[in-house]
mmCIF file of C-alpha atoms in Angstrom:
data_model
loop_
_atom_site.group_PDB
_atom_site.id
_atom_site.type_symbol
_atom_site.label_atom_id
_atom_site.label_comp_id
_atom_site.label_asym_id
_atom_site.label_seq_id
_atom_site.Cartn_x
_atom_site.Cartn_y
_atom_site.Cartn_z
ATOM 1 C CA UNK S 1 0.000 0.000 0.000
ATOM 2 C CA UNK S 2 1.342 3.477 -0.849
ATOM 3 C CA UNK S 3 2.069 5.917 1.959
ATOM 4 C CA UNK S 4 0.005 9.032 2.647
ATOM 5 C CA UNK S 5 1.596 12.190 4.017
ATOM 6 C CA UNK S 6 -0.533 14.823 5.739
ATOM 7 C CA UNK S 7 1.178 18.188 5.778
ATOM 8 C CA UNK S 8 0.049 21.269 7.695
ATOM 9 C CA UNK S 9 0.372 24.303 5.459
ATOM 10 C CA UNK S 10 0.245 27.938 6.475
ATOM 11 C CA UNK S 11 -0.564 30.336 3.636
ATOM 12 C CA UNK S 12 0.718 33.910 3.506
ATOM 13 C CA UNK S 13 -2.757 34.854 2.245
ATOM 14 C CA UNK S 14 -4.241 33.934 5.642
ATOM 15 C CA UNK S 15 -2.167 36.632 7.360
ATOM 16 C CA UNK S 16 -2.522 39.215 4.607
ATOM 17 C CA UNK S 17 -6.326 39.314 4.469
ATOM 18 C CA UNK S 18 -6.512 39.914 8.224
ATOM 19 C CA UNK S 19 -4.114 42.882 8.269
ATOM 20 C CA UNK S 20 -5.632 46.203 9.347
ATOM 21 C CA UNK S 21 -6.941 48.345 6.511
ATOM 22 C CA UNK S 22 -8.366 46.940 3.334
ATOM 23 C CA UNK S 23 -12.002 47.269 2.364
ATOM 24 C CA UNK S 24 -15.283 45.991 3.708
ATOM 25 C CA UNK S 25 -16.819 42.980 2.043
ATOM 26 C CA UNK S 26 -19.600 45.211 0.681
ATOM 27 C CA UNK S 27 -17.136 47.736 -0.778
ATOM 28 C CA UNK S 28 -15.117 44.957 -2.402
ATOM 29 C CA UNK S 29 -18.196 43.548 -4.116
ATOM 30 C CA UNK S 30 -19.407 47.010 -5.192
ATOM 31 C CA UNK S 31 -15.955 47.925 -6.552
ATOM 32 C CA UNK S 32 -15.788 44.735 -8.513
ATOM 33 C CA UNK S 33 -19.292 45.134 -9.928
ATOM 34 C CA UNK S 34 -18.424 48.665 -11.059
ATOM 35 C CA UNK S 35 -15.302 47.370 -12.855
ATOM 36 C CA UNK S 36 -17.355 44.685 -14.590
ATOM 37 C CA UNK S 37 -20.154 47.031 -15.662
ATOM 38 C CA UNK S 38 -17.685 48.939 -17.816
ATOM 39 C CA UNK S 39 -16.761 45.733 -19.647
ATOM 40 C CA UNK S 40 -20.268 44.497 -20.444
ATOM 41 C CA UNK S 41 -20.890 46.347 -23.732
ATOM 42 C CA UNK S 42 -17.625 45.446 -25.516
ATOM 43 C CA UNK S 43 -17.930 41.861 -24.247
ATOM 44 C CA UNK S 44 -21.420 41.558 -25.687
ATOM 45 C CA UNK S 45 -20.120 42.737 -29.046
ATOM 46 C CA UNK S 46 -17.388 40.106 -28.939
ATOM 47 C CA UNK S 47 -19.931 37.418 -28.029
ATOM 48 C CA UNK S 48 -22.100 38.405 -30.996
ATOM 49 C CA UNK S 49 -19.072 37.644 -33.174
ATOM 50 C CA UNK S 50 -18.804 34.170 -31.621
ATOM 51 C CA UNK S 51 -22.465 33.535 -32.418
ATOM 52 C CA UNK S 52 -21.773 34.512 -36.040
ATOM 53 C CA UNK S 53 -18.924 31.974 -36.053
ATOM 54 C CA UNK S 54 -21.319 29.303 -34.750
ATOM 55 C CA UNK S 55 -23.800 30.158 -37.525
ATOM 56 C CA UNK S 56 -21.110 30.023 -40.204
ATOM 57 C CA UNK S 57 -19.844 26.637 -39.041
ATOM 58 C CA UNK S 58 -22.963 24.880 -40.332
ATOM 59 C CA UNK S 59 -23.473 26.929 -43.510
ATOM 60 C CA UNK S 60 -22.151 24.077 -45.622
ATOM 61 C CA UNK S 61 -24.048 21.310 -43.841
ATOM 62 C CA UNK S 62 -23.606 19.314 -40.629
ATOM 63 C CA UNK S 63 -20.640 19.155 -38.312
ATOM 64 C CA UNK S 64 -17.894 16.555 -38.465
ATOM 65 C CA UNK S 65 -15.775 15.706 -35.410
ATOM 66 C CA UNK S 66 -13.460 18.689 -35.961
ATOM 67 C CA UNK S 67 -16.470 20.971 -36.447
ATOM 68 C CA UNK S 68 -18.017 19.769 -33.188
ATOM 69 C CA UNK S 69 -14.766 20.591 -31.374
ATOM 70 C CA UNK S 70 -14.670 24.030 -32.955
ATOM 71 C CA UNK S 71 -18.304 24.689 -32.036
ATOM 72 C CA UNK S 72 -17.694 23.449 -28.488
ATOM 73 C CA UNK S 73 -14.767 25.805 -28.140
ATOM 74 C CA UNK S 74 -16.892 28.773 -29.323
ATOM 75 C CA UNK S 75 -19.832 27.865 -27.085
ATOM 76 C CA UNK S 76 -17.470 27.357 -24.171
ATOM 77 C CA UNK S 77 -16.039 30.821 -24.732
ATOM 78 C CA UNK S 78 -19.559 32.280 -24.641
ATOM 79 C CA UNK S 79 -20.207 30.366 -21.403
ATOM 80 C CA UNK S 80 -17.003 31.694 -19.843
ATOM 81 C CA UNK S 81 -17.459 35.339 -20.740
ATOM 82 C CA UNK S 82 -21.228 35.537 -20.133
ATOM 83 C CA UNK S 83 -20.687 33.604 -16.900
ATOM 84 C CA UNK S 84 -18.135 36.128 -15.656
ATOM 85 C CA UNK S 85 -20.527 38.960 -16.453
ATOM 86 C CA UNK S 86 -23.454 37.149 -14.882
ATOM 87 C CA UNK S 87 -25.462 37.347 -18.134
ATOM 88 C CA UNK S 88 -27.750 34.538 -17.083
ATOM 89 C CA UNK S 89 -29.948 33.886 -20.180
ATOM 90 C CA UNK S 90 -26.932 33.926 -22.489
ATOM 91 C CA UNK S 91 -25.013 31.732 -20.088
ATOM 92 C CA UNK S 92 -27.866 29.219 -19.758
ATOM 93 C CA UNK S 93 -28.315 28.959 -23.533
ATOM 94 C CA UNK S 94 -24.606 28.602 -24.296
ATOM 95 C CA UNK S 95 -24.245 26.093 -21.451
ATOM 96 C CA UNK S 96 -27.048 24.007 -22.925
ATOM 97 C CA UNK S 97 -25.288 24.164 -26.304
ATOM 98 C CA UNK S 98 -22.072 22.962 -24.645
ATOM 99 C CA UNK S 99 -23.973 20.045 -23.144
ATOM 100 C CA UNK S 100 -25.350 18.886 -26.484
ATOM 101 C CA UNK S 101 -22.024 19.433 -28.269
ATOM 102 C CA UNK S 102 -20.292 17.359 -25.592
ATOM 103 C CA UNK S 103 -22.870 14.659 -26.309
ATOM 104 C CA UNK S 104 -22.276 14.951 -30.079
ATOM 105 C CA UNK S 105 -18.667 13.902 -29.463
ATOM 106 C CA UNK S 106 -19.874 10.373 -28.816
ATOM 107 C CA UNK S 107 -23.542 10.362 -29.848
ATOM 108 C CA UNK S 108 -25.157 11.403 -33.125
ATOM 109 C CA UNK S 109 -25.246 15.008 -34.331
ATOM 110 C CA UNK S 110 -28.599 16.787 -34.460
ATOM 111 C CA UNK S 111 -28.748 19.799 -36.738
ATOM 112 C CA UNK S 112 -32.167 20.777 -35.373
ATOM 113 C CA UNK S 113 -30.934 20.903 -31.789
ATOM 114 C CA UNK S 114 -27.821 22.831 -32.809
ATOM 115 C CA UNK S 115 -29.762 25.370 -34.877
ATOM 116 C CA UNK S 116 -32.384 26.062 -32.233
ATOM 117 C CA UNK S 117 -29.657 26.824 -29.699
ATOM 118 C CA UNK S 118 -27.723 29.089 -32.056
ATOM 119 C CA UNK S 119 -30.899 30.964 -33.039
ATOM 120 C CA UNK S 120 -31.670 31.492 -29.354
ATOM 121 C CA UNK S 121 -28.140 32.834 -28.797
ATOM 122 C CA UNK S 122 -28.572 35.219 -31.721
ATOM 123 C CA UNK S 123 -31.845 36.471 -30.287
ATOM 124 C CA UNK S 124 -30.281 37.143 -26.897
ATOM 125 C CA UNK S 125 -27.050 38.816 -28.074
ATOM 126 C CA UNK S 126 -28.978 41.064 -30.422
ATOM 127 C CA UNK S 127 -30.750 42.488 -27.397
ATOM 128 C CA UNK S 128 -34.154 41.488 -28.781
ATOM 129 C CA UNK S 129 -34.960 39.542 -25.640
ATOM 130 C CA UNK S 130 -38.285 37.860 -26.270
ATOM 131 C CA UNK S 131 -40.927 38.446 -23.577
ATOM 132 C CA UNK S 132 -41.080 34.705 -23.021
ATOM 133 C CA UNK S 133 -37.337 34.289 -22.546
ATOM 134 C CA UNK S 134 -37.769 31.990 -19.596
ATOM 135 C CA UNK S 135 -40.052 29.730 -21.614
ATOM 136 C CA UNK S 136 -37.550 29.697 -24.456
ATOM 137 C CA UNK S 137 -34.784 28.524 -22.103
ATOM 138 C CA UNK S 138 -37.066 25.854 -20.674
ATOM 139 C CA UNK S 139 -37.736 24.753 -24.241
ATOM 140 C CA UNK S 140 -33.990 24.479 -24.846
ATOM 141 C CA UNK S 141 -33.724 22.354 -21.714
ATOM 142 C CA UNK S 142 -36.324 20.025 -23.190
ATOM 143 C CA UNK S 143 -34.386 19.834 -26.472
ATOM 144 C CA UNK S 144 -31.209 19.110 -24.535
ATOM 145 C CA UNK S 145 -32.933 16.362 -22.544
ATOM 146 C CA UNK S 146 -34.080 14.733 -25.788
ATOM 147 C CA UNK S 147 -30.573 14.923 -27.259
ATOM 148 C CA UNK S 148 -28.942 13.495 -24.150
ATOM 149 C CA UNK S 149 -31.606 10.800 -24.031
ATOM 150 C CA UNK S 150 -30.675 9.835 -27.589
ATOM 151 C CA UNK S 151 -34.095 10.822 -28.941
ATOM 152 C CA UNK S 152 -32.884 13.531 -31.294
ATOM 153 C CA UNK S 153 -30.108 12.500 -33.608
ATOM 154 C CA UNK S 154 -29.674 12.340 -37.352
ATOM 155 C CA UNK Y 1 -27.854 30.118 6.590
ATOM 156 C CA UNK Y 2 -24.539 31.735 5.642
ATOM 157 C CA UNK Y 3 -22.802 34.015 8.126
ATOM 158 C CA UNK Y 4 -23.304 37.731 7.432
ATOM 159 C CA UNK Y 5 -20.031 38.895 5.890
ATOM 160 C CA UNK Y 6 -21.207 42.374 4.884
ATOM 161 C CA UNK Y 7 -19.151 44.191 7.543
ATOM 162 C CA UNK Y 8 -16.184 41.845 7.326
ATOM 163 C CA UNK Y 9 -12.969 43.570 6.188
ATOM 164 C CA UNK Y 10 -10.612 42.026 3.708
ATOM 165 C CA UNK Y 11 -7.149 43.323 2.969
ATOM 166 C CA UNK Y 12 -5.655 42.221 -0.310
ATOM 167 C CA UNK Y 13 -3.437 45.287 -0.826
ATOM 168 C CA UNK Y 14 -0.240 43.300 -0.323
ATOM 169 C CA UNK Y 15 -1.462 40.151 -2.020
ATOM 170 C CA UNK Y 16 -0.186 39.010 -5.394
ATOM 171 C CA UNK Y 17 -2.722 37.085 -7.415
ATOM 172 C CA UNK Y 18 -1.913 35.118 -10.557
ATOM 173 C CA UNK Y 19 -4.744 35.051 -13.110
ATOM 174 C CA UNK Y 20 -4.621 32.411 -15.843
ATOM 175 C CA UNK Y 21 -6.918 32.234 -18.849
ATOM 176 C CA UNK Y 22 -5.949 31.802 -22.468
ATOM 177 C CA UNK Y 23 -9.046 33.677 -23.548
ATOM 178 C CA UNK Y 24 -8.170 37.373 -23.492
ATOM 179 C CA UNK Y 25 -11.738 38.501 -22.706
ATOM 180 C CA UNK Y 26 -12.006 35.989 -19.870
ATOM 181 C CA UNK Y 27 -8.646 37.102 -18.478
ATOM 182 C CA UNK Y 28 -9.687 40.717 -18.727
ATOM 183 C CA UNK Y 29 -12.910 40.053 -16.820
ATOM 184 C CA UNK Y 30 -11.126 38.091 -14.115
ATOM 185 C CA UNK Y 31 -8.674 40.970 -13.820
ATOM 186 C CA UNK Y 32 -11.545 43.454 -13.446
ATOM 187 C CA UNK Y 33 -13.188 41.376 -10.726
ATOM 188 C CA UNK Y 34 -10.055 41.156 -8.571
ATOM 189 C CA UNK Y 35 -9.148 44.812 -9.213
ATOM 190 C CA UNK Y 36 -12.423 45.763 -7.564
ATOM 191 C CA UNK Y 37 -11.426 43.716 -4.506
ATOM 192 C CA UNK Y 38 -8.370 45.940 -4.042
ATOM 193 C CA UNK Y 39 -5.792 43.279 -4.895
ATOM 194 C CA UNK Y 40 -2.366 44.929 -4.856
ATOM 195 C CA UNK Y 41 -0.639 42.914 -7.543
ATOM 196 C CA UNK Y 42 -2.450 41.200 -10.388
ATOM 197 C CA UNK Y 43 -0.326 39.068 -12.668
ATOM 198 C CA UNK Y 44 -1.792 37.928 -15.957
ATOM 199 C CA UNK Y 45 -0.850 34.718 -17.731
ATOM 200 C CA UNK Y 46 -2.463 33.911 -21.065
ATOM 201 C CA UNK Y 47 -1.522 30.230 -20.970
ATOM 202 C CA UNK Y 48 -0.643 27.535 -18.482
ATOM 203 C CA UNK Y 49 2.896 27.502 -19.862
ATOM 204 C CA UNK Y 50 3.314 31.220 -19.202
ATOM 205 C CA UNK Y 51 1.988 30.713 -15.670
ATOM 206 C CA UNK Y 52 4.482 27.890 -15.101
ATOM 207 C CA UNK Y 53 7.355 30.173 -16.100
ATOM 208 C CA UNK Y 54 6.117 32.879 -13.727
ATOM 209 C CA UNK Y 55 5.784 30.452 -10.832
ATOM 210 C CA UNK Y 56 9.296 29.123 -11.375
ATOM 211 C CA UNK Y 57 10.616 32.659 -10.982
ATOM 212 C CA UNK Y 58 8.582 34.072 -8.097
ATOM 213 C CA UNK Y 59 5.987 33.309 -5.442
ATOM 214 C CA UNK Y 60 2.330 34.341 -5.454
ATOM 215 C CA UNK Y 61 -0.356 34.321 -2.753
ATOM 216 C CA UNK Y 62 -3.346 33.105 -4.733
ATOM 217 C CA UNK Y 63 -3.972 31.597 -8.152
ATOM 218 C CA UNK Y 64 -7.200 31.893 -10.130
ATOM 219 C CA UNK Y 65 -7.190 29.617 -13.136
ATOM 220 C CA UNK Y 66 -9.740 28.951 -15.867
ATOM 221 C CA UNK Y 67 -10.381 25.240 -16.287
ATOM 222 C CA UNK Y 68 -11.009 25.156 -20.033
ATOM 223 C CA UNK Y 69 -7.932 25.970 -22.054
ATOM 224 C CA UNK Y 70 -6.994 24.462 -25.392
ATOM 225 C CA UNK Y 71 -3.360 23.792 -24.556
ATOM 226 C CA UNK Y 72 -2.672 22.602 -21.030
ATOM 227 C CA UNK Y 73 -5.988 22.981 -19.231
ATOM 228 C CA UNK Y 74 -6.541 24.261 -15.697
ATOM 229 C CA UNK Y 75 -6.786 20.747 -14.235
ATOM 230 C CA UNK Y 76 -3.435 19.651 -15.660
ATOM 231 C CA UNK Y 77 -1.854 22.919 -14.614
ATOM 232 C CA UNK Y 78 -2.862 22.395 -10.961
ATOM 233 C CA UNK Y 79 -1.753 18.757 -11.191
ATOM 234 C CA UNK Y 80 1.655 20.012 -12.340
ATOM 235 C CA UNK Y 81 1.821 22.747 -9.698
ATOM 236 C CA UNK Y 82 1.138 20.413 -6.765
ATOM 237 C CA UNK Y 83 3.938 18.087 -7.941
ATOM 238 C CA UNK Y 84 6.342 20.843 -9.020
ATOM 239 C CA UNK Y 85 8.310 20.921 -5.782
ATOM 240 C CA UNK Y 86 8.308 24.736 -5.981
ATOM 241 C CA UNK Y 87 8.206 26.216 -2.495
ATOM 242 C CA UNK Y 88 5.962 27.862 -1.456
ATOM 243 C CA UNK Y 89 4.063 27.891 -4.763
ATOM 244 C CA UNK Y 90 3.227 24.183 -4.765
ATOM 245 C CA UNK Y 91 1.015 24.815 -1.722
ATOM 246 C CA UNK Y 92 -0.456 28.138 -2.870
ATOM 247 C CA UNK Y 93 -4.259 28.307 -2.678
ATOM 248 C CA UNK Y 94 -5.796 27.746 -6.105
ATOM 249 C CA UNK Y 95 -9.344 28.572 -7.127
ATOM 250 C CA UNK Y 96 -10.379 26.832 -10.306
ATOM 251 C CA UNK Y 97 -12.987 28.707 -12.322
ATOM 252 C CA UNK Y 98 -15.040 26.657 -14.716
ATOM 253 C CA UNK Y 99 -17.833 27.215 -17.184
ATOM 254 C CA UNK Y 100 -18.879 23.932 -18.731
ATOM 255 C CA UNK Y 101 -17.045 20.804 -17.647
ATOM 256 C CA UNK Y 102 -17.203 17.973 -20.185
ATOM 257 C CA UNK Y 103 -18.264 14.614 -18.720
ATOM 258 C CA UNK Y 104 -14.859 13.081 -19.333
ATOM 259 C CA UNK Y 105 -13.182 15.737 -17.173
ATOM 260 C CA UNK Y 106 -15.344 15.572 -14.043
ATOM 261 C CA UNK Y 107 -13.011 13.085 -12.346
ATOM 262 C CA UNK Y 108 -9.976 15.141 -13.353
ATOM 263 C CA UNK Y 109 -11.592 18.207 -11.786
ATOM 264 C CA UNK Y 110 -12.122 16.349 -8.515
ATOM 265 C CA UNK Y 111 -8.587 14.992 -8.367
ATOM 266 C CA UNK Y 112 -6.495 17.908 -9.655
ATOM 267 C CA UNK Y 113 -5.738 19.404 -6.217
ATOM 268 C CA UNK Y 114 -7.524 22.771 -6.349
ATOM 269 C CA UNK Y 115 -8.557 24.381 -3.059
ATOM 270 C CA UNK Y 116 -11.910 25.245 -4.479
ATOM 271 C CA UNK Y 117 -13.762 25.003 -7.768
ATOM 272 C CA UNK Y 118 -16.109 27.850 -8.663
ATOM 273 C CA UNK Y 119 -18.644 27.205 -11.371
ATOM 274 C CA UNK Y 120 -19.970 30.001 -13.546
ATOM 275 C CA UNK Y 121 -22.062 32.132 -13.687
ATOM 276 C CA UNK Y 122 -19.521 33.916 -11.563
ATOM 277 C CA UNK Y 123 -20.379 36.984 -9.519
ATOM 278 C CA UNK Y 124 -18.005 39.152 -7.460
ATOM 279 C CA UNK Y 125 -19.974 38.096 -4.386
ATOM 280 C CA UNK Y 126 -19.336 34.412 -4.984
ATOM 281 C CA UNK Y 127 -15.675 34.928 -5.806
ATOM 282 C CA UNK Y 128 -14.880 37.028 -2.751
ATOM 283 C CA UNK Y 129 -16.653 34.532 -0.505
ATOM 284 C CA UNK Y 130 -14.474 31.791 -1.950
ATOM 285 C CA UNK Y 131 -11.307 33.883 -1.558
ATOM 286 C CA UNK Y 132 -12.163 34.405 2.112
ATOM 287 C CA UNK Y 133 -12.858 30.691 2.403
ATOM 288 C CA UNK Y 134 -9.515 29.617 0.939
ATOM 289 C CA UNK Y 135 -7.668 32.241 2.990
ATOM 290 C CA UNK Y 136 -8.991 30.525 6.115
ATOM 291 C CA UNK Y 137 -8.515 27.059 4.686
ATOM 292 C CA UNK Y 138 -6.830 25.016 7.390
ATOM 293 C CA UNK Y 139 -7.223 21.642 5.718
ATOM 294 C CA UNK Y 140 -3.999 19.654 5.664
ATOM 295 C CA UNK Y 141 -2.287 18.876 2.387
ATOM 296 C CA UNK Y 142 -2.627 15.252 1.415
ATOM 297 C CA UNK Y 143 0.241 13.737 -0.523
ATOM 298 C CA UNK Y 144 -0.052 10.248 -1.940
ATOM 299 C CA UNK Y 145 0.486 8.513 -5.290
ATOM 300 C CA UNK Y 146 -2.879 9.427 -6.745
ATOM 301 C CA UNK Y 147 -3.502 12.845 -5.213
ATOM 302 C CA UNK Y 148 -1.657 15.905 -3.975
ATOM 303 C CA UNK Y 149 -3.683 18.811 -2.687
ATOM 304 C CA UNK Y 150 -5.799 20.035 0.190
ATOM 305 C CA UNK Y 151 -7.874 17.362 1.892
ATOM 306 C CA UNK Y 152 -11.037 17.053 -0.182
ATOM 307 C CA UNK Y 153 -13.162 16.550 2.932
ATOM 308 C CA UNK Y 154 -14.697 19.737 4.336
ATOM 309 C CA UNK Y 155 -16.290 17.912 7.253
ATOM 310 C CA UNK Y 156 -14.417 19.585 10.105
ATOM 311 C CA UNK Y 157 -14.507 23.169 8.891
ATOM 312 C CA UNK Y 158 -17.992 23.182 7.421
ATOM 313 C CA UNK Y 159 -18.951 24.175 3.886
ATOM 314 C CA UNK Y 160 -18.056 27.653 2.550
ATOM 315 C CA UNK Y 161 -20.396 30.584 3.191
ATOM 316 C CA UNK Y 162 -23.392 30.645 0.901
ATOM 317 C CA UNK Y 163 -23.412 26.881 0.411
ATOM 318 C CA UNK Y 164 -25.337 24.235 2.296
ATOM 319 C CA UNK Y 165 -22.833 21.416 2.064
ATOM 320 C CA UNK Y 166 -23.509 18.041 0.549
ATOM 321 C CA UNK Y 167 -23.863 15.921 3.686
ATOM 322 C CA UNK Y 168 -26.521 15.902 6.370
ATOM 323 C CA UNK Y 169 -23.724 15.982 8.937
ATOM 324 C CA UNK Y 170 -21.907 19.007 7.493
ATOM 325 C CA UNK Y 171 -21.408 21.605 10.199
ATOM 326 C CA UNK Y 172 -23.062 24.887 9.211
ATOM 327 C CA UNK Y 173 -21.105 28.045 9.936
ATOM 328 C CA UNK Y 174 -24.053 29.801 11.559
ATOM 329 C CA UNK Y 175 -24.948 27.766 14.622
ATOM 330 C CA UNK Y 176 -27.573 30.199 15.914
ATOM 331 C CA UNK Y 177 -28.514 30.995 19.495
ATOM 332 C CA UNK Y 178 -28.420 28.388 22.259
ATOM 333 C CA UNK Y 179 -31.806 26.746 22.718
ATOM 334 C CA UNK Y 180 -31.220 25.512 26.299
ATOM 335 C CA UNK Y 181 -29.707 27.316 29.331
ATOM 336 C CA UNK Y 182 -25.996 26.865 29.957
ATOM 337 C CA UNK Y 183 -24.925 24.342 32.596
ATOM 338 C CA UNK Y 184 -24.182 25.770 36.017
ATOM 339 C CA UNK Y 185 -20.654 25.492 37.446
ATOM 340 C CA UNK Y 186 -21.782 22.881 39.976
ATOM 341 C CA UNK Y 187 -23.244 20.753 37.177
ATOM 342 C CA UNK Y 188 -19.957 20.998 35.274
ATOM 343 C CA UNK Y 189 -17.993 20.146 38.471
ATOM 344 C CA UNK Y 190 -20.214 17.164 39.063
ATOM 345 C CA UNK Y 191 -19.484 15.902 35.573
ATOM 346 C CA UNK Y 192 -15.729 16.259 36.091
ATOM 347 C CA UNK Y 193 -15.615 14.947 39.681
ATOM 348 C CA UNK Y 194 -13.524 11.796 39.870
ATOM 349 C CA UNK Y 195 -15.369 8.881 41.378
ATOM 350 C CA UNK Y 196 -13.972 5.638 42.665
ATOM 351 C CA UNK Y 197 -14.899 2.587 40.729
ATOM 352 C CA UNK Y 198 -15.406 -0.453 42.916
ATOM 353 C CA UNK Y 199 -14.526 -3.771 41.493
#
């Protein structure tokens, strides 16, 4: 049997955060939110470009294995940026797209499921948030469940 | 219920934080979040390789790393760091930030040796709570063939603020008011009084 070593570690960070001065928890959060607010508009513009890339990927037909990887990478980027900016509808839609693309790596590709997700992303990044946004995301969840259950594949 | 941290003070003026994300927008956003917290030194690395070079040359107090990167990902980076033998960096607190984790990487995420994994959507509130949590992290480092990193069991210190923990037995940080009167001194003395045991 291999040996296990338990080591007690003292981090410098532990001492630093407790030093007098600094900011209150509330001020730290407010400062950070203010920094992020300034980044939201340019980030949204960049994300719109990623959605265009996702649309262009399937212009010539379905996605092969390399295409799925490329699409996953784009969707993952949307998840990461929208997630850091707490853009929840965009995050939820891109996350759902990541889930189905991850499934496409081993299961069958579904153009319908892909397209409906990308169209939803387009709708959200264009700022034309539909009044029934919540219902739309629930619908995407249902599509995702069908894909993951193997009920929607070409 | 999580403890009220609103009046808690945090001093990160002297802290150096390494931020790693190969996506420039993601790195920029992470940088903005920690700037707002008043972090004194923010070091950017746009790849795991760049971060490795930085860590070989100097020490940092906290590392925030994005899990999904096309080259060496965040999981492999932490795996490398914990086995690097670099002191004190090998033991530096690491918060892994992740968006979508593919199914085939869930196990890797669990075993990489991060102090904490934060899933997106990420808000400043969540991140600062986790930074406070890792700064107080007193879990021992476990070193064995299959794992190097902080003990993955939170049982003794309770789950981080804002989370309920996964086990029924997890100690919650907010214990609330006592529901019964304290014991009197004579009751305590009676409990401690040595008594002879007759065979």
